[in-house]
mmCIF file of C-alpha atoms in Angstrom:
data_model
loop_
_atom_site.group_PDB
_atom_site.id
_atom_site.type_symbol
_atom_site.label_atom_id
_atom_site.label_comp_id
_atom_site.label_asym_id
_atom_site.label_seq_id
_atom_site.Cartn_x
_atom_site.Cartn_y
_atom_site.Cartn_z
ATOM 1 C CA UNK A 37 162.157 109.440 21.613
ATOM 2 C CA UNK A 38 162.065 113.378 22.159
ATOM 3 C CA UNK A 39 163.616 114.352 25.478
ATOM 4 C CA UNK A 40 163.460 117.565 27.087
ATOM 5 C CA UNK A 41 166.910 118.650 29.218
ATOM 6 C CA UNK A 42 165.770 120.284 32.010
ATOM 7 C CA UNK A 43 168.840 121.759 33.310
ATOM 8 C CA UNK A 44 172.041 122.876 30.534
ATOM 9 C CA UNK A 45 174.224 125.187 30.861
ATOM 10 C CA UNK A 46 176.325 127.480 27.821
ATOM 11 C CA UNK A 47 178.728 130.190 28.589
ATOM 12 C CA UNK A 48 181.352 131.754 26.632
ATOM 13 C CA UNK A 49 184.150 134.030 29.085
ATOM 14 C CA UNK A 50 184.276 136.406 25.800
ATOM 15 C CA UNK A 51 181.013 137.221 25.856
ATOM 16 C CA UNK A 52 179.680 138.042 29.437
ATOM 17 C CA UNK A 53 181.475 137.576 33.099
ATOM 18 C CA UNK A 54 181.309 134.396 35.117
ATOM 19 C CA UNK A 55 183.353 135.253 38.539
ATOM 20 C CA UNK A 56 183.446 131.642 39.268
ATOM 21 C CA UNK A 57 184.753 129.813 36.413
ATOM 22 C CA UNK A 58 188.206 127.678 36.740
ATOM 23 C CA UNK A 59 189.562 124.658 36.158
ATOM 24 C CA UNK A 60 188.217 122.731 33.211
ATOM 25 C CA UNK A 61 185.162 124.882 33.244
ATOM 26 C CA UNK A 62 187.365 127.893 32.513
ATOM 27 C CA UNK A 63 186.403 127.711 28.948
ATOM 28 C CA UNK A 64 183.579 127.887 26.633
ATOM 29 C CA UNK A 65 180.709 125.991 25.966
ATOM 30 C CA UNK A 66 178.329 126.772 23.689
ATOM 31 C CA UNK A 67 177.002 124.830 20.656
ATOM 32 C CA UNK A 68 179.897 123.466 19.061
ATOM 33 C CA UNK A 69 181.089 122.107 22.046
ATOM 34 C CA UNK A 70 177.763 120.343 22.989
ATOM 35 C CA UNK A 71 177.666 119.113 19.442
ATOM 36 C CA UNK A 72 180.565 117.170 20.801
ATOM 37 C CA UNK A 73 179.368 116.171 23.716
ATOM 38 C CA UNK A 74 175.867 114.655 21.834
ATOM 39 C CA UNK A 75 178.190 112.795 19.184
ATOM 40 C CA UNK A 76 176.717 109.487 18.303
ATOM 41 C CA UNK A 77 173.622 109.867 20.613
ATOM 42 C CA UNK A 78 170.493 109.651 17.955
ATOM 43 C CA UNK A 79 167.255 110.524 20.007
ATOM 44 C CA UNK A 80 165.724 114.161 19.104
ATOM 45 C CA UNK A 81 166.562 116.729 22.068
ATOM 46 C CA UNK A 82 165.958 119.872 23.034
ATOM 47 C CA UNK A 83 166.708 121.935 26.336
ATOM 48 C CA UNK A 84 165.960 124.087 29.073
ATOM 49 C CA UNK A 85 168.445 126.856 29.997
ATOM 50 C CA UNK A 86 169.882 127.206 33.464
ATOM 51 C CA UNK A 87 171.666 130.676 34.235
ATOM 52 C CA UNK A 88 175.730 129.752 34.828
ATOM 53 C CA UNK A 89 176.044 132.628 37.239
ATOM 54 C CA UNK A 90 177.182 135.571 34.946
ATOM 55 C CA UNK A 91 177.496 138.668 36.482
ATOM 56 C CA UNK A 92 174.177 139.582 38.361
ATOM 57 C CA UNK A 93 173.509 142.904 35.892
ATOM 58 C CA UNK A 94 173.870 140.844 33.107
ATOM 59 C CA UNK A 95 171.220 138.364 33.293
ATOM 60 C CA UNK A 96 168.782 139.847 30.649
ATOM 61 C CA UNK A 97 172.216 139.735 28.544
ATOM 62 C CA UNK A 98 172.526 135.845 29.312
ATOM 63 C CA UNK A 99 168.932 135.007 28.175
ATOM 64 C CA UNK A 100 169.518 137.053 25.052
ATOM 65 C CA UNK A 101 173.051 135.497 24.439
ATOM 66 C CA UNK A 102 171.472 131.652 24.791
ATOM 67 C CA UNK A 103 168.390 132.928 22.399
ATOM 68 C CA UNK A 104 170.762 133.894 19.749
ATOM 69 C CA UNK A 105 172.480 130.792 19.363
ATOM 70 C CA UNK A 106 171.419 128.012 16.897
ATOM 71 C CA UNK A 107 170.193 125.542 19.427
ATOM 72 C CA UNK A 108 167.105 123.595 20.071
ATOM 73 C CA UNK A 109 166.139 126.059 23.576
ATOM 74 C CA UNK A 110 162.472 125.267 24.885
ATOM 75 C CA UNK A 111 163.079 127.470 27.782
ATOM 76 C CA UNK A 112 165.438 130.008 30.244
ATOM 77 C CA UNK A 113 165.896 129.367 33.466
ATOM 78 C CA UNK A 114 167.226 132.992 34.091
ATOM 79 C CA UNK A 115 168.758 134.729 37.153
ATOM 80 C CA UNK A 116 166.908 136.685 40.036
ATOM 81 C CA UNK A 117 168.007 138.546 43.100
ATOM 82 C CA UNK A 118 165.027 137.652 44.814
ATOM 83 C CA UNK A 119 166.448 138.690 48.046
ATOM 84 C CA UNK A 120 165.765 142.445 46.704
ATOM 85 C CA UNK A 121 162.017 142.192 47.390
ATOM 86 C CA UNK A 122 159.621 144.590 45.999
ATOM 87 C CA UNK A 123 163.014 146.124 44.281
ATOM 88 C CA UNK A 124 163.066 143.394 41.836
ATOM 89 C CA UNK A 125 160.057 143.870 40.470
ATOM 90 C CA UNK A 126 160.858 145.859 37.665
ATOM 91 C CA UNK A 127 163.667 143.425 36.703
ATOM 92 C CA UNK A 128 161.245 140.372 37.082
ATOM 93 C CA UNK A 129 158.720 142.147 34.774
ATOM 94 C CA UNK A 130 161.884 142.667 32.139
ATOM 95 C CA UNK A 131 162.392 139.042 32.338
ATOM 96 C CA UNK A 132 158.930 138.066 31.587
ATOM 97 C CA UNK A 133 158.613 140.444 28.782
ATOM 98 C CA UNK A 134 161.492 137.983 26.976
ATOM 99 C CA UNK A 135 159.611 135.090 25.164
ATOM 100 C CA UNK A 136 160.920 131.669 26.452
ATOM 101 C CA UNK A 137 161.832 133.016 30.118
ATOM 102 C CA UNK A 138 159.288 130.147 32.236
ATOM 103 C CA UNK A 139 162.213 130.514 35.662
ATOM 104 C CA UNK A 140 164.545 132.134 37.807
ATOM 105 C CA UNK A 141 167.359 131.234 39.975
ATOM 106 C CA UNK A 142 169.518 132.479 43.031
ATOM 107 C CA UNK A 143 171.974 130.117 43.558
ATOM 108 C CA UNK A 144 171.235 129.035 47.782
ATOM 109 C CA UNK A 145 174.062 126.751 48.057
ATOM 110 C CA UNK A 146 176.518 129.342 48.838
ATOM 111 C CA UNK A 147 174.387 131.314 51.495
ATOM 112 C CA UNK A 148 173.613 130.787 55.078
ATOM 113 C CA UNK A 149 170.654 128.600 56.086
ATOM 114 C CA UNK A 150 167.255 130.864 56.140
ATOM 115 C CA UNK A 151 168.389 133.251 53.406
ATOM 116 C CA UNK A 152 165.647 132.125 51.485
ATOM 117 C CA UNK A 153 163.249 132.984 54.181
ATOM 118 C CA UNK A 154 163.966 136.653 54.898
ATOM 119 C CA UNK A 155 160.814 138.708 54.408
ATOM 120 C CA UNK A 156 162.553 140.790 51.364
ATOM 121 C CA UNK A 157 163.555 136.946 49.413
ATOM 122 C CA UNK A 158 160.071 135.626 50.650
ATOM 123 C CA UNK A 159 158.382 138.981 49.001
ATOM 124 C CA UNK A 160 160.713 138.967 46.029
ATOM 125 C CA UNK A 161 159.885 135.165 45.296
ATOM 126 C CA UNK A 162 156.305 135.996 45.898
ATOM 127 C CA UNK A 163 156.538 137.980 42.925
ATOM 128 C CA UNK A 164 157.809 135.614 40.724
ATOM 129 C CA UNK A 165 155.355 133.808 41.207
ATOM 130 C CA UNK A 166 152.917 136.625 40.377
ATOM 131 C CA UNK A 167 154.544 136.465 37.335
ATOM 132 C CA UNK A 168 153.878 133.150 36.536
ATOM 133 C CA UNK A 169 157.468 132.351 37.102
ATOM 134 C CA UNK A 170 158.831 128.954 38.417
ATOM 135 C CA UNK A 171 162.114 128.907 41.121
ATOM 136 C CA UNK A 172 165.094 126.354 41.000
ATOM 137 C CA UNK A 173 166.244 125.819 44.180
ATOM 138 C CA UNK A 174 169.949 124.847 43.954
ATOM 139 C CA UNK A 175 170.830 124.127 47.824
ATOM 140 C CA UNK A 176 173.224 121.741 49.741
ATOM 141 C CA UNK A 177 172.525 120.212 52.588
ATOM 142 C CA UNK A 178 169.596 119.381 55.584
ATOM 143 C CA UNK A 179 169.868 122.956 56.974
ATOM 144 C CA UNK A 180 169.045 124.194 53.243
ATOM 145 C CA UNK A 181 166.689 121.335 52.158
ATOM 146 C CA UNK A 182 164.537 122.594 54.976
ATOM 147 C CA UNK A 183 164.409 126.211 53.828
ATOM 148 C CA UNK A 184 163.177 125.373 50.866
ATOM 149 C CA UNK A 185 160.306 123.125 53.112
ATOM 150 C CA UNK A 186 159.222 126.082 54.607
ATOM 151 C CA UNK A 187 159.714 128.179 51.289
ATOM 152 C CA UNK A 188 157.186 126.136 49.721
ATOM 153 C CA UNK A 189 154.989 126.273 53.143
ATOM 154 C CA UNK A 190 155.032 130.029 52.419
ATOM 155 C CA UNK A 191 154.461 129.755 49.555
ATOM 156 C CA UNK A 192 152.339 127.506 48.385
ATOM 157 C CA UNK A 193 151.347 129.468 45.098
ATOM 158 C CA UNK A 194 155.148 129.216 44.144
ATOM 159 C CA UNK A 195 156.183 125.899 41.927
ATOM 160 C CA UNK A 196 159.370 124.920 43.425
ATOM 161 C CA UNK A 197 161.817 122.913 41.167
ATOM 162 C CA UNK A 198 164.596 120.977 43.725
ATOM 163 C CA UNK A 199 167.751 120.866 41.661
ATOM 164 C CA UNK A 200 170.345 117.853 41.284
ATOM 165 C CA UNK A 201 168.147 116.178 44.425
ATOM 166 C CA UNK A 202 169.442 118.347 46.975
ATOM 167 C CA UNK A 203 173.153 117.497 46.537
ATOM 168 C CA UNK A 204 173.512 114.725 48.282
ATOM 169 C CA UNK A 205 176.594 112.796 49.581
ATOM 170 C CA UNK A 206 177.028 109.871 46.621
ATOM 171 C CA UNK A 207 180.735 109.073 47.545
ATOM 172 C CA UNK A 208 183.110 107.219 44.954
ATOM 173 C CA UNK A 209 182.036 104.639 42.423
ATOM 174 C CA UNK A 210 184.416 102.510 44.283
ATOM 175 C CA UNK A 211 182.301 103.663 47.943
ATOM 176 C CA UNK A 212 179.035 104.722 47.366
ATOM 177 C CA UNK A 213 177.421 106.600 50.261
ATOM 178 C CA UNK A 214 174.278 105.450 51.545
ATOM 179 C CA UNK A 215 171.588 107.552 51.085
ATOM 180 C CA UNK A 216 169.480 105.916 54.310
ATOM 181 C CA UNK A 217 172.644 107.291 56.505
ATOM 182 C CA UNK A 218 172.234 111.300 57.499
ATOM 183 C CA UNK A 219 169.193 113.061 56.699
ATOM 184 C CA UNK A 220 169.157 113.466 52.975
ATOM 185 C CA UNK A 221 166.771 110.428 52.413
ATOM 186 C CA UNK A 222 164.122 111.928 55.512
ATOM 187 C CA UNK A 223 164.483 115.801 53.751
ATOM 188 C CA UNK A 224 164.005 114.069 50.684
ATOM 189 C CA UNK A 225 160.556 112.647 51.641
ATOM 190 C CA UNK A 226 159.752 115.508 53.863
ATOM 191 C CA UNK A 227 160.042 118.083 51.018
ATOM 192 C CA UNK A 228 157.744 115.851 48.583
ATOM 193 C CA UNK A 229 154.684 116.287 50.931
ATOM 194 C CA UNK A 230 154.895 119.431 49.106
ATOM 195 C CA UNK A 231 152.308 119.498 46.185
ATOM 196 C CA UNK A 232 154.409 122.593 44.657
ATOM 197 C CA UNK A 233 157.596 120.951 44.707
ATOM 198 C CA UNK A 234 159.337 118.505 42.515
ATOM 199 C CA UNK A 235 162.664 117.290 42.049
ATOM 200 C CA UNK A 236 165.469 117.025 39.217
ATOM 201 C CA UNK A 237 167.321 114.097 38.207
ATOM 202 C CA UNK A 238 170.517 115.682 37.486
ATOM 203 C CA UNK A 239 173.711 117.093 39.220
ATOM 204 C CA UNK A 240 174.610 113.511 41.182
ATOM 205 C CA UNK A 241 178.168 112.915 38.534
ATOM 206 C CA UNK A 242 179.223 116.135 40.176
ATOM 207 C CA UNK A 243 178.904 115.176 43.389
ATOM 208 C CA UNK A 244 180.892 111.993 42.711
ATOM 209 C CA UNK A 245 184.637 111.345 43.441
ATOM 210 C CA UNK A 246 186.314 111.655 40.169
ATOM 211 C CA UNK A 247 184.567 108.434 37.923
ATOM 212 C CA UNK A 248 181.039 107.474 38.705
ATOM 213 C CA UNK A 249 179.162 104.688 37.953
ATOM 214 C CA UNK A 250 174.964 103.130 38.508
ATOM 215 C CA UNK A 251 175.255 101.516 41.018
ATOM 216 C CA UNK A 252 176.535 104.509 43.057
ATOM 217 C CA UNK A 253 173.580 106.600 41.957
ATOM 218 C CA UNK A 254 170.341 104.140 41.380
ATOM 219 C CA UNK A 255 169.898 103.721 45.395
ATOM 220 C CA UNK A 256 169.492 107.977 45.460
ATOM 221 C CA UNK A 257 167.339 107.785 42.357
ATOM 222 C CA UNK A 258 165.198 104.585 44.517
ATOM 223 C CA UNK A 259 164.824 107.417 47.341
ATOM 224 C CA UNK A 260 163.549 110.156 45.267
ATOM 225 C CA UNK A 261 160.945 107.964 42.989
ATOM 226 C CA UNK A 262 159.436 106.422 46.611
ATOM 227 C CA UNK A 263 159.281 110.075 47.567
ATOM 228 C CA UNK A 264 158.154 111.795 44.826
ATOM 229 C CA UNK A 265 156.659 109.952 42.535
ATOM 230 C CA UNK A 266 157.786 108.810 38.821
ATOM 231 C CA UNK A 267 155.212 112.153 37.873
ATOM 232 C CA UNK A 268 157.369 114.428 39.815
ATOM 233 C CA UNK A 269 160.634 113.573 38.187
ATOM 234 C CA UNK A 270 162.482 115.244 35.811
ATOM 235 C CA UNK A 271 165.423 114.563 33.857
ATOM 236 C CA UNK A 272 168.537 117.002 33.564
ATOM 237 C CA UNK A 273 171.987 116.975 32.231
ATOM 238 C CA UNK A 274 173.328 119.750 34.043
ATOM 239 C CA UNK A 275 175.984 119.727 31.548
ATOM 240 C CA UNK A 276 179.020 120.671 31.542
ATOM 241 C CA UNK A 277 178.946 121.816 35.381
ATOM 242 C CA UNK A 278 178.323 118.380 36.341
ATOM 243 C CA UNK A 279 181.573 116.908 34.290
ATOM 244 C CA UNK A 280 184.767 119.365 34.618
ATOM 245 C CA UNK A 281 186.744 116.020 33.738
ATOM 246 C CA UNK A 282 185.305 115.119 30.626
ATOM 247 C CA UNK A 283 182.407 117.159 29.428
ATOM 248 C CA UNK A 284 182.174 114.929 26.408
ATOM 249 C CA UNK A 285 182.036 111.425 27.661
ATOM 250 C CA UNK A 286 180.154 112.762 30.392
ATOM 251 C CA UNK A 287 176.729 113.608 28.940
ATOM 252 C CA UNK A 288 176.055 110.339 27.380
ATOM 253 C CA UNK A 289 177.416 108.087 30.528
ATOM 254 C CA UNK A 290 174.803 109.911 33.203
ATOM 255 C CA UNK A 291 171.966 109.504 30.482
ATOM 256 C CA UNK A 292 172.511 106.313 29.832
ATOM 257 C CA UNK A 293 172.226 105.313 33.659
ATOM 258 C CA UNK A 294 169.523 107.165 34.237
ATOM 259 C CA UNK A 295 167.711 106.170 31.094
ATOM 260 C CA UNK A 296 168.692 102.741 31.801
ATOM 261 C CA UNK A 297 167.665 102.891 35.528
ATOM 262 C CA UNK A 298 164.176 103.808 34.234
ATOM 263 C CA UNK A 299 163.712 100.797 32.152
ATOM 264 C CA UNK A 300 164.368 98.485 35.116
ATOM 265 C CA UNK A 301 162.160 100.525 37.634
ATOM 266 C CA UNK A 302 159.254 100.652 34.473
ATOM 267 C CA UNK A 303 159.145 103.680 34.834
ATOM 268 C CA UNK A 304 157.579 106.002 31.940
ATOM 269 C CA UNK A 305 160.506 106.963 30.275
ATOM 270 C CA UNK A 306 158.106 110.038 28.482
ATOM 271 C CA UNK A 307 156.779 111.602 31.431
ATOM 272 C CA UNK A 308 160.750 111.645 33.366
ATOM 273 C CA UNK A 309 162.204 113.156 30.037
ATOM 274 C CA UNK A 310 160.458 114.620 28.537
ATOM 275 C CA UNK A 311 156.625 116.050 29.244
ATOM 276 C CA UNK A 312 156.718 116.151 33.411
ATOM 277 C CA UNK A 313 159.173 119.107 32.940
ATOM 278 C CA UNK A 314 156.837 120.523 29.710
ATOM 279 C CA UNK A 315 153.931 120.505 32.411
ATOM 280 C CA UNK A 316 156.135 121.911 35.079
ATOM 281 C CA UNK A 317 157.561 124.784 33.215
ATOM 282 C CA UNK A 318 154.173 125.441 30.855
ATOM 283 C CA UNK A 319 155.416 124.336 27.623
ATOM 284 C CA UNK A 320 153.495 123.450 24.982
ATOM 285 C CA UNK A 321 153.364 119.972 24.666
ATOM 286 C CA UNK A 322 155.304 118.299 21.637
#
Protein backbone atom coordinates (compact mmCIF):
# COMPACT_ATOMS: atom_id res chain seq x y z
CA UNK A 1 0.00 0.00 0.00
CA UNK A 2 1.21 3.71 -0.75
CA UNK A 3 0.42 6.03 2.14
CA UNK A 4 0.60 9.63 2.15
CA UNK A 5 1.83 11.33 5.79
CA UNK A 6 -0.04 14.18 6.13
CA UNK A 7 1.66 15.86 8.88
CA UNK A 8 5.96 15.27 9.45
CA UNK A 9 8.08 17.28 10.74
CA UNK A 10 12.35 17.67 10.00
CA UNK A 11 14.49 20.22 11.62
CA UNK A 12 18.08 20.45 12.10
CA UNK A 13 19.18 23.40 15.12
CA UNK A 14 22.40 23.90 12.70
CA UNK A 15 20.63 24.89 10.01
CA UNK A 16 17.78 27.42 10.87
CA UNK A 17 16.33 28.63 14.51
CA UNK A 18 13.59 26.83 16.36
CA UNK A 19 12.99 29.06 19.72
CA UNK A 20 11.08 26.24 21.13
CA UNK A 21 13.02 23.17 20.93
CA UNK A 22 14.10 21.20 24.33
CA UNK A 23 14.09 18.18 25.79
CA UNK A 24 14.38 15.18 23.52
CA UNK A 25 13.31 17.31 20.64
CA UNK A 26 16.43 19.43 21.15
CA UNK A 27 18.08 17.64 18.37
CA UNK A 28 17.89 16.90 14.80
CA UNK A 29 15.72 15.14 12.67
CA UNK A 30 16.03 14.92 9.31
CA UNK A 31 16.38 11.87 7.00
CA UNK A 32 18.69 9.69 8.65
CA UNK A 33 16.93 9.84 11.65
CA UNK A 34 13.48 9.00 10.08
CA UNK A 35 15.23 6.24 8.25
CA UNK A 36 15.37 4.96 11.77
CA UNK A 37 12.29 5.58 12.80
CA UNK A 38 10.68 3.62 9.38
CA UNK A 39 13.12 0.55 10.09
CA UNK A 40 11.39 -2.66 9.28
CA UNK A 41 8.08 -0.98 8.15
CA UNK A 42 7.75 -2.20 4.24
CA UNK A 43 4.72 -0.21 2.72
CA UNK A 44 5.85 2.66 0.09
CA UNK A 45 5.50 6.26 1.82
CA UNK A 46 5.79 9.52 1.13
CA UNK A 47 4.95 12.84 3.12
CA UNK A 48 3.58 16.09 3.60
CA UNK A 49 5.69 18.77 5.35
CA UNK A 50 4.47 20.62 8.40
CA UNK A 51 6.53 23.89 9.35
CA UNK A 52 8.33 23.05 13.06
CA UNK A 53 8.13 26.70 13.99
CA UNK A 54 11.57 28.09 12.78
CA UNK A 55 12.05 31.51 13.14
CA UNK A 56 9.10 33.46 11.45
CA UNK A 57 11.67 35.24 8.66
CA UNK A 58 12.87 32.07 7.82
CA UNK A 59 10.04 30.20 6.52
CA UNK A 60 10.85 30.42 2.72
CA UNK A 61 14.35 29.05 4.16
CA UNK A 62 12.43 25.99 5.83
CA UNK A 63 10.56 24.99 2.61
CA UNK A 64 13.82 25.24 0.72
CA UNK A 65 15.82 23.31 3.48
CA UNK A 66 13.00 20.24 3.43
CA UNK A 67 13.14 20.45 -0.66
CA UNK A 68 16.78 19.84 -0.63
CA UNK A 69 16.83 16.81 1.25
CA UNK A 70 16.63 13.28 -0.30
CA UNK A 71 13.17 12.42 0.85
CA UNK A 72 9.99 11.27 -0.66
CA UNK A 73 8.11 15.17 0.02
CA UNK A 74 4.60 15.39 -1.84
CA UNK A 75 4.00 18.65 -0.23
CA UNK A 76 4.93 21.87 2.38
CA UNK A 77 2.84 22.82 4.78
CA UNK A 78 4.77 26.19 5.26
CA UNK A 79 4.45 29.05 7.79
CA UNK A 80 2.21 32.28 7.56
CA UNK A 81 1.66 35.29 9.73
CA UNK A 82 -1.71 35.56 8.66
CA UNK A 83 -2.50 37.91 11.38
CA UNK A 84 -0.50 40.60 9.12
CA UNK A 85 -3.43 40.99 6.70
CA UNK A 86 -3.04 42.61 3.43
CA UNK A 87 0.87 42.87 4.66
CA UNK A 88 1.37 39.31 3.95
CA UNK A 89 0.56 39.30 0.72
CA UNK A 90 3.73 39.64 -0.81
CA UNK A 91 5.13 36.83 1.41
CA UNK A 92 2.09 34.53 0.53
CA UNK A 93 2.74 35.17 -3.21
CA UNK A 94 6.68 34.12 -2.44
CA UNK A 95 5.37 31.01 -1.02
CA UNK A 96 3.27 30.06 -3.88
CA UNK A 97 5.89 30.82 -6.37
CA UNK A 98 7.87 27.59 -4.58
CA UNK A 99 6.68 24.33 -6.36
CA UNK A 100 5.24 21.85 -3.73
CA UNK A 101 3.98 24.72 -1.23
CA UNK A 102 -0.21 23.42 -1.23
CA UNK A 103 -0.45 25.15 2.94
CA UNK A 104 0.29 27.42 5.58
CA UNK A 105 0.28 27.45 9.25
CA UNK A 106 0.15 29.84 12.38
CA UNK A 107 0.38 27.84 15.18
CA UNK A 108 -3.30 28.97 17.35
CA UNK A 109 -2.64 26.89 20.27
CA UNK A 110 -0.52 29.34 21.97
CA UNK A 111 -2.80 32.50 21.38
CA UNK A 112 -5.85 33.81 23.01
CA UNK A 113 -9.29 32.61 21.87
CA UNK A 114 -10.53 34.87 18.71
CA UNK A 115 -7.04 35.57 17.38
CA UNK A 116 -7.98 33.87 14.43
CA UNK A 117 -10.91 36.10 13.94
CA UNK A 118 -9.40 39.59 13.99
CA UNK A 119 -10.23 41.40 10.75
CA UNK A 120 -6.27 41.63 9.79
CA UNK A 121 -5.95 37.26 10.39
CA UNK A 122 -9.51 36.96 8.76
CA UNK A 123 -8.11 39.24 5.65
CA UNK A 124 -4.69 37.62 5.71
CA UNK A 125 -6.31 34.01 5.60
CA UNK A 126 -8.62 35.30 2.98
CA UNK A 127 -5.71 35.59 0.92
CA UNK A 128 -4.44 32.37 1.21
CA UNK A 129 -7.06 31.21 0.06
CA UNK A 130 -6.89 33.47 -3.02
CA UNK A 131 -3.93 31.75 -3.50
CA UNK A 132 -5.20 28.51 -3.64
CA UNK A 133 -3.63 27.81 -0.34
CA UNK A 134 -5.04 25.36 2.33
CA UNK A 135 -4.75 26.37 6.46
CA UNK A 136 -3.85 23.85 9.33
CA UNK A 137 -5.42 24.81 12.21
CA UNK A 138 -3.34 23.57 15.18
CA UNK A 139 -5.61 24.73 18.30
CA UNK A 140 -6.34 23.37 21.87
CA UNK A 141 -9.28 23.45 23.39
CA UNK A 142 -13.44 24.38 23.09
CA UNK A 143 -12.70 28.15 23.21
CA UNK A 144 -10.26 27.51 20.08
CA UNK A 145 -12.22 24.67 18.35
CA UNK A 146 -14.91 27.29 18.02
CA UNK A 147 -12.74 29.91 16.34
CA UNK A 148 -11.93 27.86 13.87
CA UNK A 149 -16.14 27.19 13.54
CA UNK A 150 -16.59 30.57 12.83
CA UNK A 151 -13.23 30.78 10.74
CA UNK A 152 -14.65 28.44 8.39
CA UNK A 153 -18.22 30.36 8.66
CA UNK A 154 -16.17 33.30 7.32
CA UNK A 155 -14.77 31.73 5.28
CA UNK A 156 -16.27 29.37 3.52
CA UNK A 157 -13.93 29.58 0.34
CA UNK A 158 -11.01 28.62 2.78
CA UNK A 159 -10.28 24.58 3.12
CA UNK A 160 -9.65 24.19 6.70
CA UNK A 161 -7.45 21.17 7.77
CA UNK A 162 -8.17 20.49 11.90
CA UNK A 163 -4.87 19.16 13.15
CA UNK A 164 -4.23 16.15 15.69
CA UNK A 165 -8.37 16.35 16.25
CA UNK A 166 -8.33 19.37 18.20
CA UNK A 167 -6.04 18.13 21.02
CA UNK A 168 -8.11 16.52 23.01
CA UNK A 169 -7.81 15.21 26.64
CA UNK A 170 -6.80 11.21 25.98
CA UNK A 171 -5.40 10.67 29.58
CA UNK A 172 -2.96 7.62 30.36
CA UNK A 173 -3.05 4.24 28.71
CA UNK A 174 -3.65 3.08 32.17
CA UNK A 175 -6.90 6.00 32.38
CA UNK A 176 -8.15 6.90 29.26
CA UNK A 177 -10.29 10.06 29.24
CA UNK A 178 -13.60 9.91 27.85
CA UNK A 179 -14.13 11.73 24.98
CA UNK A 180 -18.25 12.00 25.65
CA UNK A 181 -17.12 14.01 29.03
CA UNK A 182 -16.37 18.03 28.28
CA UNK A 183 -17.04 19.42 25.02
CA UNK A 184 -14.45 17.99 22.72
CA UNK A 185 -16.85 15.25 21.32
CA UNK A 186 -19.94 18.25 20.71
CA UNK A 187 -16.95 20.77 18.98
CA UNK A 188 -15.96 17.82 17.25
CA UNK A 189 -19.36 17.30 15.51
CA UNK A 190 -20.14 20.92 15.47
CA UNK A 191 -17.03 21.79 13.38
CA UNK A 192 -17.81 18.85 10.75
CA UNK A 193 -21.10 20.59 9.65
CA UNK A 194 -18.47 22.45 7.95
CA UNK A 195 -18.16 21.31 4.23
CA UNK A 196 -14.55 23.13 4.18
CA UNK A 197 -13.25 21.47 7.08
CA UNK A 198 -11.73 18.15 7.76
CA UNK A 199 -9.82 16.61 10.36
CA UNK A 200 -6.30 14.81 10.93
CA UNK A 201 -5.68 11.62 12.51
CA UNK A 202 -2.53 12.42 14.15
CA UNK A 203 -1.06 14.24 17.27
CA UNK A 204 -3.26 11.97 20.02
CA UNK A 205 0.47 9.91 21.36
CA UNK A 206 1.40 13.43 22.32
CA UNK A 207 -1.31 14.16 24.20
CA UNK A 208 -0.92 10.90 26.14
CA UNK A 209 0.70 10.39 29.61
CA UNK A 210 4.03 8.97 28.92
CA UNK A 211 3.07 5.21 27.07
CA UNK A 212 -0.07 5.01 25.05
CA UNK A 213 -1.92 2.36 23.86
CA UNK A 214 -5.58 1.59 21.34
CA UNK A 215 -7.71 1.35 23.44
CA UNK A 216 -7.00 4.85 24.87
CA UNK A 217 -7.28 6.38 21.42
CA UNK A 218 -9.97 4.20 19.20
CA UNK A 219 -13.05 5.79 21.32
CA UNK A 220 -11.59 9.57 19.97
CA UNK A 221 -11.00 8.08 16.54
CA UNK A 222 -15.09 6.48 16.96
CA UNK A 223 -16.01 10.34 17.61
CA UNK A 224 -14.32 11.84 14.72
CA UNK A 225 -15.38 9.03 11.94
CA UNK A 226 -19.35 9.53 13.28
CA UNK A 227 -18.56 13.20 12.80
CA UNK A 228 -16.76 13.47 9.89
CA UNK A 229 -16.97 10.88 7.86
CA UNK A 230 -14.30 8.02 6.85
CA UNK A 231 -13.92 10.69 3.47
CA UNK A 232 -12.89 13.44 5.69
CA UNK A 233 -10.11 11.66 7.47
CA UNK A 234 -6.69 11.85 7.09
CA UNK A 235 -3.84 10.09 8.38
CA UNK A 236 -0.67 11.85 10.00
CA UNK A 237 2.38 10.92 11.89
CA UNK A 238 3.18 14.11 13.28
CA UNK A 239 6.49 12.69 13.87
CA UNK A 240 8.80 13.28 15.97
CA UNK A 241 6.71 16.13 17.87
CA UNK A 242 4.27 13.63 18.82
CA UNK A 243 7.06 11.11 20.50
CA UNK A 244 9.88 13.18 22.53
CA UNK A 245 10.32 9.68 24.39
CA UNK A 246 11.08 7.51 21.68
CA UNK A 247 10.88 8.94 18.23
CA UNK A 248 11.78 5.56 16.85
CA UNK A 249 9.43 3.11 18.36
CA UNK A 250 7.00 5.73 18.17
CA UNK A 251 6.14 6.04 14.47
CA UNK A 252 5.38 2.48 13.86
CA UNK A 253 3.25 1.91 17.32
CA UNK A 254 0.60 4.99 16.41
CA UNK A 255 0.42 3.55 12.73
CA UNK A 256 -0.13 0.41 13.58
CA UNK A 257 -3.23 1.38 15.85
CA UNK A 258 -4.55 3.49 13.63
CA UNK A 259 -4.05 1.25 10.65
CA UNK A 260 -5.31 -1.49 12.69
CA UNK A 261 -8.34 0.51 14.03
CA UNK A 262 -9.32 0.96 10.36
CA UNK A 263 -9.50 -2.64 9.54
CA UNK A 264 -11.98 -3.29 12.36
CA UNK A 265 -14.18 -0.13 11.62
CA UNK A 266 -13.90 -1.31 7.50
CA UNK A 267 -12.95 1.52 6.86
CA UNK A 268 -11.08 2.28 3.38
CA UNK A 269 -7.74 2.10 4.42
CA UNK A 270 -6.81 4.12 0.74
CA UNK A 271 -8.94 7.00 1.05
CA UNK A 272 -7.68 7.66 5.23
CA UNK A 273 -3.95 7.28 4.02
CA UNK A 274 -3.47 7.97 1.43
CA UNK A 275 -5.76 9.86 -1.47
CA UNK A 276 -8.39 11.93 1.01
CA UNK A 277 -5.31 14.10 1.88
CA UNK A 278 -4.08 13.98 -2.17
CA UNK A 279 -7.70 15.48 -2.82
CA UNK A 280 -7.47 17.81 0.08
CA UNK A 281 -4.16 19.33 -0.63
CA UNK A 282 -4.48 19.03 -4.79
CA UNK A 283 -2.04 16.42 -5.44
CA UNK A 284 -1.89 14.53 -8.24
CA UNK A 285 -3.20 11.35 -7.65
CA UNK A 286 -0.68 8.29 -7.51
Amino acid sequence: MHILDAHLHLWDPAVLDYGWLSGDLDRTFGPRELEHALAGMSDDRAFIFMQADARPDQALAEVDWVASLPLPVRGFIAFAALEQGDAVAEHLAALSSRPGVVGVRRLLQGEAPGFALTPDFLRGAELAAAHGLVFDACVRGEAQLRDVAALADELPQLSIVLDHLGKPVVGSAEAPADPSAGGWSRSIRDLAERPNLVCKVSGLPGESDGAFSAAQFEPFLDVALEAFGAERLLYASDWPASFPGDAVAGYGAWERIVREWIASRGIDAGAVLRTNAERVYGLDAT
